Short mmCIF file of C-alpha atoms in Angstrom, two decimals:
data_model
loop_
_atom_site.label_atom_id
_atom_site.label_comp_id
_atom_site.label_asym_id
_atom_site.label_seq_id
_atom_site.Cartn_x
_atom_site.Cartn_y
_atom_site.Cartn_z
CA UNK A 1 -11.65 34.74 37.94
CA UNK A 2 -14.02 34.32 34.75
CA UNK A 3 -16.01 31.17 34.41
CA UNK A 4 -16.89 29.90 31.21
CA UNK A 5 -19.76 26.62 30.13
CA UNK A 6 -18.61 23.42 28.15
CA UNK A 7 -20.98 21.14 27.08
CA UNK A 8 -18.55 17.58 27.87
CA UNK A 9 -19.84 14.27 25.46
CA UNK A 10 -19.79 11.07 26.55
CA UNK A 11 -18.82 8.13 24.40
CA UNK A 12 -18.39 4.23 24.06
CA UNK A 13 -16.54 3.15 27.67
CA UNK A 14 -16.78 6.76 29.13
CA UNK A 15 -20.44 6.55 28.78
CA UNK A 16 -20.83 3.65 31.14
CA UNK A 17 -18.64 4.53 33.29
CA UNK A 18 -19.89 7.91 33.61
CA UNK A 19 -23.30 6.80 33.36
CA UNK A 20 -24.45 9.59 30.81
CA UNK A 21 -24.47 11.24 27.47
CA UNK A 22 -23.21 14.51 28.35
CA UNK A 23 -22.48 16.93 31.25
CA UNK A 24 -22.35 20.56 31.45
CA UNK A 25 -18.95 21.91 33.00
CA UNK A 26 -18.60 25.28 34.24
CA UNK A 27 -14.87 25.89 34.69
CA UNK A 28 -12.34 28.62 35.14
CA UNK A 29 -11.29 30.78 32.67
CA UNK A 30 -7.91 29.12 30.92
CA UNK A 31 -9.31 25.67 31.30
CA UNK A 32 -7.78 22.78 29.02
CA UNK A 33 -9.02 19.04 28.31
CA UNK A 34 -6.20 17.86 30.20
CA UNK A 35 -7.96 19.91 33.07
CA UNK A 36 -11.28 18.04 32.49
CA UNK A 37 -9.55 14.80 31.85
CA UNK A 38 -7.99 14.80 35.42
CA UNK A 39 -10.63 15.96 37.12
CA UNK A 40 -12.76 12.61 35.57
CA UNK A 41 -10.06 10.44 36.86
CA UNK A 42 -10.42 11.87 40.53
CA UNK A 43 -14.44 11.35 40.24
CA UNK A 44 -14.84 8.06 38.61
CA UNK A 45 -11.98 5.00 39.65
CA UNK A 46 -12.31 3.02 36.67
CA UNK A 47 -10.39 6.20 35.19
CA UNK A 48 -7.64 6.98 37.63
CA UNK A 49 -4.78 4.90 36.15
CA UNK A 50 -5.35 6.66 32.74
CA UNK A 51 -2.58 9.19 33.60
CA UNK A 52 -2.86 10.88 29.99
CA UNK A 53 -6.33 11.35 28.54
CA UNK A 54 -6.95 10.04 25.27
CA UNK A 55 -7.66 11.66 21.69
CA UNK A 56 -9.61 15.05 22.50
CA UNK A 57 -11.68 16.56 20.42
CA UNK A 58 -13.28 20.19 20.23
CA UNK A 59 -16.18 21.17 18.44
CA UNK A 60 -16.36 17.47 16.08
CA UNK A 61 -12.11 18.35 15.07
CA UNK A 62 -9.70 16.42 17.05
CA UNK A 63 -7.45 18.60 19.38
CA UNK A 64 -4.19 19.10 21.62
CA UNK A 65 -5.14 18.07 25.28
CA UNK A 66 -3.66 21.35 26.59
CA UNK A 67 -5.35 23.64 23.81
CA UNK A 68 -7.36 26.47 26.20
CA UNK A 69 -11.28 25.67 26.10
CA UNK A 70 -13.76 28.78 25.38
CA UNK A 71 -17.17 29.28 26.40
CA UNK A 72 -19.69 27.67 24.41
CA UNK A 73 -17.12 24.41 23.31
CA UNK A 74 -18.36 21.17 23.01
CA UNK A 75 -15.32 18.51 24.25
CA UNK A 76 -15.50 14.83 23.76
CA UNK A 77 -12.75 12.25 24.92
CA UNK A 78 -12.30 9.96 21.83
CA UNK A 79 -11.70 6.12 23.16
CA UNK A 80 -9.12 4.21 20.94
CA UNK A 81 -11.11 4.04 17.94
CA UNK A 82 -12.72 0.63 16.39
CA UNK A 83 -14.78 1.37 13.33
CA UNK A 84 -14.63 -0.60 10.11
CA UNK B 1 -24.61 10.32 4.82
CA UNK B 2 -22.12 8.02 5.77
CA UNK B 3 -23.95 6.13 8.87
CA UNK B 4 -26.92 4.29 9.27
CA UNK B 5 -28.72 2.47 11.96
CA UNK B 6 -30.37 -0.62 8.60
CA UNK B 7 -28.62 -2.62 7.28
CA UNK B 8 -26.18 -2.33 4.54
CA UNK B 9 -27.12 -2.59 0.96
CA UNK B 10 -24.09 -2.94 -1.02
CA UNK B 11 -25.86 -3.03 -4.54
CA UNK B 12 -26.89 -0.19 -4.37
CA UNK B 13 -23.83 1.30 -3.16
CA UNK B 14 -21.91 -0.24 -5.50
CA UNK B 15 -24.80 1.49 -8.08
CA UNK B 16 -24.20 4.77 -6.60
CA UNK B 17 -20.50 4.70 -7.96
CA UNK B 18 -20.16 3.30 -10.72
CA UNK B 19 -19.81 5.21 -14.13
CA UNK B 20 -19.84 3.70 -17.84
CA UNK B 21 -15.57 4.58 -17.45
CA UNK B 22 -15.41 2.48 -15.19
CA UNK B 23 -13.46 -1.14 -15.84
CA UNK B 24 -12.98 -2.80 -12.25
CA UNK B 25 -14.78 -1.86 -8.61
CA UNK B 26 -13.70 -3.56 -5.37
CA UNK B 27 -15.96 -3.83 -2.23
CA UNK B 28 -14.90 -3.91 0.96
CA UNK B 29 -17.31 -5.16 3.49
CA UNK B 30 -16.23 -5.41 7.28
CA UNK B 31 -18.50 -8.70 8.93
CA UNK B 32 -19.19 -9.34 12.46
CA UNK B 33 -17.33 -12.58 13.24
CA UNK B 34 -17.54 -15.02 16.07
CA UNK B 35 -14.33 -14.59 17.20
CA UNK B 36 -11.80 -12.13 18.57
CA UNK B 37 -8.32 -12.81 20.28
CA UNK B 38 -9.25 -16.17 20.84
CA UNK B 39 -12.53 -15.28 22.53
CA UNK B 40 -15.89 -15.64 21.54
CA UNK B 41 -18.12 -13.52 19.84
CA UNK B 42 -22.13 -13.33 19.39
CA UNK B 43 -22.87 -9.73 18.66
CA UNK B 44 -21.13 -6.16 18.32
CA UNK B 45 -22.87 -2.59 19.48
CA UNK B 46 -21.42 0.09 17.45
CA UNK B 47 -21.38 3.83 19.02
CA UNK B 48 -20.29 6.61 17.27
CA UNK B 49 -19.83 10.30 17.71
CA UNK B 50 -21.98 11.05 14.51
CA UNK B 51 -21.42 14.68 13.46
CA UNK B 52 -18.04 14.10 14.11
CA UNK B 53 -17.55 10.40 12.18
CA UNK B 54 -19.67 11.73 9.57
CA UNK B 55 -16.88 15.03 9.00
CA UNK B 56 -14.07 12.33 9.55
CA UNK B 57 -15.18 9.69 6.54
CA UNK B 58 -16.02 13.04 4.72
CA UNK B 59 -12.63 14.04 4.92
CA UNK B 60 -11.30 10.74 4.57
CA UNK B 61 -12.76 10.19 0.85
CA UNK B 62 -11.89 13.45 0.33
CA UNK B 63 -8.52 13.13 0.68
CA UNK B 64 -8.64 9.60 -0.50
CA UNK B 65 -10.08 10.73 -3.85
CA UNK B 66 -7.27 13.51 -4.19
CA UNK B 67 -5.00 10.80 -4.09
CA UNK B 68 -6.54 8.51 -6.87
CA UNK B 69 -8.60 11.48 -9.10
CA UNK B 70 -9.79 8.72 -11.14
CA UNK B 71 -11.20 6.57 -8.85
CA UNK B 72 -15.34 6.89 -7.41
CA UNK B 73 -15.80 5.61 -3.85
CA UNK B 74 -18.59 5.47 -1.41
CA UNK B 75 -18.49 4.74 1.76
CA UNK B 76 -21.07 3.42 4.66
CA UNK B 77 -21.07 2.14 8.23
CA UNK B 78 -23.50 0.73 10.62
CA UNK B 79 -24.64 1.19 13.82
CA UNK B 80 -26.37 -0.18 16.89
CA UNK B 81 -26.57 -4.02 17.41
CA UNK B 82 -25.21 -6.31 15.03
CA UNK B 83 -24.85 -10.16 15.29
CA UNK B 84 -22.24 -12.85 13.67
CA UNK B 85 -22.56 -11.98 9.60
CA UNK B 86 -24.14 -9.16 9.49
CA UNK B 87 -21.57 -6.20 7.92
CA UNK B 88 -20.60 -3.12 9.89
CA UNK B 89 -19.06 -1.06 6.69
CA UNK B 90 -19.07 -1.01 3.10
CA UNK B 91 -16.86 0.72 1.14
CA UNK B 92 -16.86 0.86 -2.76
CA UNK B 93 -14.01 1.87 -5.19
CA UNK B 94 -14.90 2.17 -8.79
CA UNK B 95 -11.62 2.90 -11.68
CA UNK B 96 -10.88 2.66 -15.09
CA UNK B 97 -8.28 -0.06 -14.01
CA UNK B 98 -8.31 -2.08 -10.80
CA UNK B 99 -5.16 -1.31 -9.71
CA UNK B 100 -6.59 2.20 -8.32
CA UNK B 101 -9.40 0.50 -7.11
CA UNK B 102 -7.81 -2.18 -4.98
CA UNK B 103 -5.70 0.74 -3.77
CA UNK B 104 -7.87 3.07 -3.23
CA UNK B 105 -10.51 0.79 -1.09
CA UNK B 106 -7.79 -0.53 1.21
CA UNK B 107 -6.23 2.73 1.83
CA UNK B 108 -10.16 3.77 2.88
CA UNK B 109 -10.79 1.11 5.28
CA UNK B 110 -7.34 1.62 6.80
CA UNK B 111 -7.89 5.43 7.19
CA UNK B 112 -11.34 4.72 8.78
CA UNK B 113 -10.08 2.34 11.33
CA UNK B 114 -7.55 5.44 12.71
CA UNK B 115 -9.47 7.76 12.88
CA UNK B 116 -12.94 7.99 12.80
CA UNK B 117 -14.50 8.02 16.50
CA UNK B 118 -16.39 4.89 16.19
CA UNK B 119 -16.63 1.94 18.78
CA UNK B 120 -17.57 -1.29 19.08
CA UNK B 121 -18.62 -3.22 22.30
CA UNK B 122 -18.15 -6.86 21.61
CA UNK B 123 -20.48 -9.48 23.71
CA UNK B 124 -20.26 -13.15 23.66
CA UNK B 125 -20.29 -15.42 26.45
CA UNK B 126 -17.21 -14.29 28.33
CA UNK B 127 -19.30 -10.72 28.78
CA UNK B 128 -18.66 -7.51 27.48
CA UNK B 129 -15.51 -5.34 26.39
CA UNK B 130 -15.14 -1.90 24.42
CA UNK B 131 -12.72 -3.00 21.97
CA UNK B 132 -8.89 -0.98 22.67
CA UNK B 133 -10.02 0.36 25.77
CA UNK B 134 -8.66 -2.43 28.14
CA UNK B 135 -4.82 -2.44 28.07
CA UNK B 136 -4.88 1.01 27.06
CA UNK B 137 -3.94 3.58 29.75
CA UNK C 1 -18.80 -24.15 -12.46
CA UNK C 2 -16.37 -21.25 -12.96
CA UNK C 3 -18.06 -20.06 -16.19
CA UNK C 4 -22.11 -18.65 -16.95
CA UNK C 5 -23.94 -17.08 -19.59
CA UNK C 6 -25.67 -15.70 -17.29
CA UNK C 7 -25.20 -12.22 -15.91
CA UNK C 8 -23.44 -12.42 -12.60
CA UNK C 9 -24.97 -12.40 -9.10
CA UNK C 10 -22.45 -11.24 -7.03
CA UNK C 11 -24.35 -11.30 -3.72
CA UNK C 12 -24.80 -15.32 -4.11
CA UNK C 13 -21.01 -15.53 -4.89
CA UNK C 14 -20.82 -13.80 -1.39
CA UNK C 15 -23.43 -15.84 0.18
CA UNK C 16 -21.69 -18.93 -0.72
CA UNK C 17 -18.11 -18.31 0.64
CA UNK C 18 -18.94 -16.33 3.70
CA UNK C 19 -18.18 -18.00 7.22
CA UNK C 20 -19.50 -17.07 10.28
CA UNK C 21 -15.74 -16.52 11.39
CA UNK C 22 -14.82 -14.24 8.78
CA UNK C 23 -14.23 -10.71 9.26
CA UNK C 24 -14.16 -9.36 5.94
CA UNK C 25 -14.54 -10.16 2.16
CA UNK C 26 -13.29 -7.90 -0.84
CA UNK C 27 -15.51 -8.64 -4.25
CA UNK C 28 -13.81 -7.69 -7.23
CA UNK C 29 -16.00 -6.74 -10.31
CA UNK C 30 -14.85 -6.49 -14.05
CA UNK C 31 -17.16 -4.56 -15.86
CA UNK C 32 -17.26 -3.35 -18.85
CA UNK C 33 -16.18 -0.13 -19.50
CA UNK C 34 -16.80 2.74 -22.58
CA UNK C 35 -12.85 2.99 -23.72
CA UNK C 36 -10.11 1.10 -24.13
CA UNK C 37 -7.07 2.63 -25.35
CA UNK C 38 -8.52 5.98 -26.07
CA UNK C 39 -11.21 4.06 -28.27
CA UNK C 40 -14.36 3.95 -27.47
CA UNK C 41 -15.75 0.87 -26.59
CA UNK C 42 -19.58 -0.10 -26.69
CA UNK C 43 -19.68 -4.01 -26.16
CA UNK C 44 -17.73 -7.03 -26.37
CA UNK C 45 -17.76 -10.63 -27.08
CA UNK C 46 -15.81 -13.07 -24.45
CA UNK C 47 -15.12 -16.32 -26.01
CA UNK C 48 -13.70 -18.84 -24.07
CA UNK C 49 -11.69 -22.45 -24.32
CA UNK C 50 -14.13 -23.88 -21.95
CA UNK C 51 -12.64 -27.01 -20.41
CA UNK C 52 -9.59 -25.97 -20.28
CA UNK C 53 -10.46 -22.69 -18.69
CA UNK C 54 -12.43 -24.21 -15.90
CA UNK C 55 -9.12 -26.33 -15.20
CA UNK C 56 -7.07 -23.21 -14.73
CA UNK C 57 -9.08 -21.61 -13.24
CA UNK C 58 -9.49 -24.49 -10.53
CA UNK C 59 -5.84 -24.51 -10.39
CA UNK C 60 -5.82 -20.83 -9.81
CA UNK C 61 -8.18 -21.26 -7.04
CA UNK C 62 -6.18 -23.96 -5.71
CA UNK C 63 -3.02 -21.88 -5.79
CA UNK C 64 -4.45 -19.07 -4.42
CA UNK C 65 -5.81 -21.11 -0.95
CA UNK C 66 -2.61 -23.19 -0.40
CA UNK C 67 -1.33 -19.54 -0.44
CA UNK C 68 -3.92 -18.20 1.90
CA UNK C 69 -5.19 -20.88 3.52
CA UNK C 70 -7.58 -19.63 6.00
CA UNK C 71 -9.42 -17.37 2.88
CA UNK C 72 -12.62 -18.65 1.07
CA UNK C 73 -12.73 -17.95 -2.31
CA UNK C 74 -14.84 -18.09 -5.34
CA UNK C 75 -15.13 -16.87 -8.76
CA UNK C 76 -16.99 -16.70 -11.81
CA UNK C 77 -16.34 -15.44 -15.26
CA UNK C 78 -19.24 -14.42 -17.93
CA UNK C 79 -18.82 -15.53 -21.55
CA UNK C 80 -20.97 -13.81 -24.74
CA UNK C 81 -22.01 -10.47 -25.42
CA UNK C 82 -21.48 -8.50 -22.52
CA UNK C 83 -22.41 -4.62 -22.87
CA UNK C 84 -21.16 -1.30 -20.96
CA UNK C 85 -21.41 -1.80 -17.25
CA UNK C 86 -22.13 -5.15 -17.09
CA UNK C 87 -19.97 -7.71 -15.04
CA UNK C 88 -17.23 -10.00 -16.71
CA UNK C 89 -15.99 -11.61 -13.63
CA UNK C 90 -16.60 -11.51 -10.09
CA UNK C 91 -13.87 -12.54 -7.34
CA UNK C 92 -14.92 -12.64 -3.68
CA UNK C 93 -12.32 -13.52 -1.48
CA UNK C 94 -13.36 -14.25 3.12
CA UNK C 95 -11.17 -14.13 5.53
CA UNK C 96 -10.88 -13.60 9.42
CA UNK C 97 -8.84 -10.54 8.50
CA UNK C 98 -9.10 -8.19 5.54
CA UNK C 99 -5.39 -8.19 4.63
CA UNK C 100 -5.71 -11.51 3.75
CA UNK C 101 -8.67 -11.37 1.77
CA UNK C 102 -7.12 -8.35 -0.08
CA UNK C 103 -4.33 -9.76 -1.17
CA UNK C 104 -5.84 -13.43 -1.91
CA UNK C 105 -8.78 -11.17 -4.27
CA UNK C 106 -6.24 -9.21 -6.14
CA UNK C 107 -3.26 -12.14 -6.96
CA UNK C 108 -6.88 -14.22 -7.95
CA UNK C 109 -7.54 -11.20 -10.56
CA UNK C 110 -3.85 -10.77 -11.64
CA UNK C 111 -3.30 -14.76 -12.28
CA UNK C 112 -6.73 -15.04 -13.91
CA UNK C 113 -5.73 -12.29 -16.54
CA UNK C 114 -2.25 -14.39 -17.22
CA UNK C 115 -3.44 -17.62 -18.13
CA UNK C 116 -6.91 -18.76 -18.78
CA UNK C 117 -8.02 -19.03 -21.89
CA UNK C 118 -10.42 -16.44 -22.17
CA UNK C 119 -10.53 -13.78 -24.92
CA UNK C 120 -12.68 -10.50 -25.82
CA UNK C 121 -13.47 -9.23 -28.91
CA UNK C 122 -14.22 -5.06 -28.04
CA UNK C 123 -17.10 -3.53 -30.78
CA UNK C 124 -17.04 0.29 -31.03
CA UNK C 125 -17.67 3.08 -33.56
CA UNK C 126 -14.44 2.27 -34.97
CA UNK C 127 -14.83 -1.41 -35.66
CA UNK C 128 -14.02 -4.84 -33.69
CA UNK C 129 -11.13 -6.18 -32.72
CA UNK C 130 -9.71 -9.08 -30.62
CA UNK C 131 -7.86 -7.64 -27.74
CA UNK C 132 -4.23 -8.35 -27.54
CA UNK C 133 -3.67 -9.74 -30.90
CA UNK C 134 -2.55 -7.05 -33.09
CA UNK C 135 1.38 -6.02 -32.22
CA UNK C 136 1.90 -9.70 -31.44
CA UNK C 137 3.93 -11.63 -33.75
CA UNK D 1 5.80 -43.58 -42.56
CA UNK D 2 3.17 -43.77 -40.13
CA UNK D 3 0.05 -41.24 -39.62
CA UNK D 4 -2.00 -40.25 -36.84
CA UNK D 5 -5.10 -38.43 -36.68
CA UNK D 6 -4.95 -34.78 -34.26
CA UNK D 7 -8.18 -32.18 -33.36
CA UNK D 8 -7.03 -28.95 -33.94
CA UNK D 9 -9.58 -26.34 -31.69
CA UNK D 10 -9.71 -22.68 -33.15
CA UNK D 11 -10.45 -19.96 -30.65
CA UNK D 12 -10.89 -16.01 -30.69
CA UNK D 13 -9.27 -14.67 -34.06
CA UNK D 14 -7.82 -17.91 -34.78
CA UNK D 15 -11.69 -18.62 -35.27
CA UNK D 16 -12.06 -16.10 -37.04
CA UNK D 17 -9.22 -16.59 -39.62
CA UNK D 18 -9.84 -20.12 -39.67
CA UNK D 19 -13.32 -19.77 -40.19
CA UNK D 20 -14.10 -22.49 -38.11
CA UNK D 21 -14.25 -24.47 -34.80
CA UNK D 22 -12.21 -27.16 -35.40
CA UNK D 23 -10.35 -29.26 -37.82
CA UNK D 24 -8.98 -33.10 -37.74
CA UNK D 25 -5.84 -33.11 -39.09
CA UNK D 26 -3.56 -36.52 -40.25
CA UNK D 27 -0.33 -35.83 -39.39
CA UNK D 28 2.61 -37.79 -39.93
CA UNK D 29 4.33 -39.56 -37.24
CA UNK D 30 6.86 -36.73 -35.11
CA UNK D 31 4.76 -34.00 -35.75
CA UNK D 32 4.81 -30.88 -33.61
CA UNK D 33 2.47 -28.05 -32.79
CA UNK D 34 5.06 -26.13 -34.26
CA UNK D 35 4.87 -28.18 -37.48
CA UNK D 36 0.72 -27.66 -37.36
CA UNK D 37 1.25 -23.61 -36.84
CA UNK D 38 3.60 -23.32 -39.83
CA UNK D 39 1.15 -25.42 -42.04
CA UNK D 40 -1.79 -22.51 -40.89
CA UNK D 41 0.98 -20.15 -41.60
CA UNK D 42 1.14 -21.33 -45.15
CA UNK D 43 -2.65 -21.44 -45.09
CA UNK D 44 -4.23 -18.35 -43.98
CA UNK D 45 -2.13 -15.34 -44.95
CA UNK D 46 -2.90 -13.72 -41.77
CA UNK D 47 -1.09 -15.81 -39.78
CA UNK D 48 2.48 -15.63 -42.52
CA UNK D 49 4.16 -12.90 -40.56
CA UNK D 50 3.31 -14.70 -36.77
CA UNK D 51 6.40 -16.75 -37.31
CA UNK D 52 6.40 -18.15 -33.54
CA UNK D 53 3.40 -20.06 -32.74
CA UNK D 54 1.35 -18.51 -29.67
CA UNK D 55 0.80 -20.18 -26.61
CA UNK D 56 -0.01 -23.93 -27.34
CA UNK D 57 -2.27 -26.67 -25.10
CA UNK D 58 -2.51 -30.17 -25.76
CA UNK D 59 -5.42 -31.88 -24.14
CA UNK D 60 -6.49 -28.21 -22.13
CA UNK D 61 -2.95 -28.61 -20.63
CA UNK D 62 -0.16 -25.71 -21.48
CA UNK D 63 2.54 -27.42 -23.74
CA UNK D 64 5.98 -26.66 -25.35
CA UNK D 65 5.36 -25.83 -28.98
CA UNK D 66 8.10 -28.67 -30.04
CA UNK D 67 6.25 -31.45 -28.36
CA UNK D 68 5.82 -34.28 -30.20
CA UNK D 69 1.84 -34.80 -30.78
CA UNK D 70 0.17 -37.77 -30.37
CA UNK D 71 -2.69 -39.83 -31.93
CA UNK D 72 -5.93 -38.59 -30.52
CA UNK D 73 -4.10 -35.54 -29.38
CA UNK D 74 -6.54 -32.44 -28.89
CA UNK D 75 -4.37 -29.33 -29.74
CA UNK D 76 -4.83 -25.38 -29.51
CA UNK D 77 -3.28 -22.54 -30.21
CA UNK D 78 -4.05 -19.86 -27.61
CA UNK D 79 -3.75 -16.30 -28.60
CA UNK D 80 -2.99 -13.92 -25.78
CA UNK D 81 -5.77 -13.85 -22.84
CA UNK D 82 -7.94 -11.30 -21.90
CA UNK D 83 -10.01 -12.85 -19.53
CA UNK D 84 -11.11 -11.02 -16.32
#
């Protein structure tokens, strides 16, 4: 099985409770958000109840939660938004 | 472009727009207030995902402006720490008529508040809460 | 109160409404534009019925808050020779939310233009002429 | 018949046509802002074919054009606005 990087950004709430900016992710080959998502809810409590993961975005565009990740993508979870 | 960590000058926004055609502008400014849901508020910290909020209010007035072809708008929004008055977003809309302008602004700040990734921690003296996140799973 | 000769300060207008619990304000600016009608426009005169203007306006005001009543509002309209891009009026309506303080800004605007007796006299290439006067009879 | 004395303000065109600010008139007893409008009609040909009066105030209040004026009565005729 391939293994491909993903730079993962931290934003807002997620940033506390992960406690960082960013993370690099190595993960398999076929990888989605969804797959990221859950494995943040297993790591960090606060998270577990959130079943489905929130607005996902790839590479600064916002994205499906089961769209495949490639090598080199840069995924953010996007908290409900509250600009203006 | 569209973010800044200073405050907001809305002059010269308002300067940046405006052309000799133009008969009416609205602006829109978003303040910090001292309340919230019934709960207190002294001060807001606004995060953002930058390269991607700056793409988002790019393609907001973008599409915004294909919508009302007559109409010049500008947009701004702050970040960082921000206490009771001071304004988190600006948002000018210069027309011939004011109709497109009154139209035009509200649709902007409504379209912001969807979509771009922007967030706001608000602190008073019940604590701390990221706005939408609690109650949200 | 409502009127000046003076050219118009907007941020002072906002100064003066703003509460620390408001969450928004919407100015609306009437400035003088180049056309009007497909003519071209270079300055105009407002003349004004000043008493009685200042009472409907007032009245206006009053309206407008028993309508909205948790919006501030304030207003000021310029009389004289006015040139391209300068300010007529200026409406600022605060509120805790900015639906309110849209709509209170924009029925302010639409009333204003209905009944106080203010008039403008547009100067162009073409001549002067008082605006709305011709066609009526 | 009796006569009372009425200030007649001119504003925007009506200024212009009038040529002046303002005007006491002595009007007899009854008279209407209607009555004053048709007298201006006969006066200034530029008003002939404006058969209706425009909108009318009596003491910087909105009136009906048929009110009966009174002594000391401050009237004007108010062409359409264009405020704002």
């Amino acid at each position: 099985m391939r293994a491909m990087k993903v730079r993962l950004l931290f934003f807002a709430v997620l940033r506390d409770i992960a406690g960082t900016d960013e993370r690099e992710l190595t993960l398999r080959d076929g990888a989605t958000a969804r797959d990221v998502w859950n494995a943040l809810r297993t790591e960090f409590a606060r998270l577990t109840d959130y079943i489905d993961p929130p607005m996902t975005a790839v590479n600064e565009e916002y994205a499906e939660p089961d769209q495949v990740l490639r090598e080199g993508d840069e995924l953010a979870f996007i908290p409900p938004v509250a600009g203006g | 472009m569209y973010l800044t960590d200073a405050p907001i000058n809305p002059t010269a926004l308002v300067q940046k727009v405006l052309r000799p055609s133009d008969g009416a502008y609205v602006l829109f400014e978003g303040v910090v207030r001292n309340h919230h849901h019934g709960k207190a508020v002294e001060s807001i910290f606004y995060d953002a995902y930058r390269p991607m909020a700056e793409r988002e209010l790019e393609k907001i007035v973008r599409e915004i402006e294909a919508k009302f072809p007559e109409t010049a708008l500008a947009v701004v929004h702050r970040l960082g720490h921000l206490v009771v008055g001071d304004s988190s977003i600006a948002i000018v809309a210069a027309s011939a008529h004011r109709a497109e302008a009154f139209d035009a602004c509200r649709m902007m700040i409504d379209r912001i508040k969807e979509t771009v990734p922007i967030w706001k921690k608000e602190r008073g003296p019940d604590g701390e809460e990221w706005v939408g996140w609690q109650g949200r799973r």
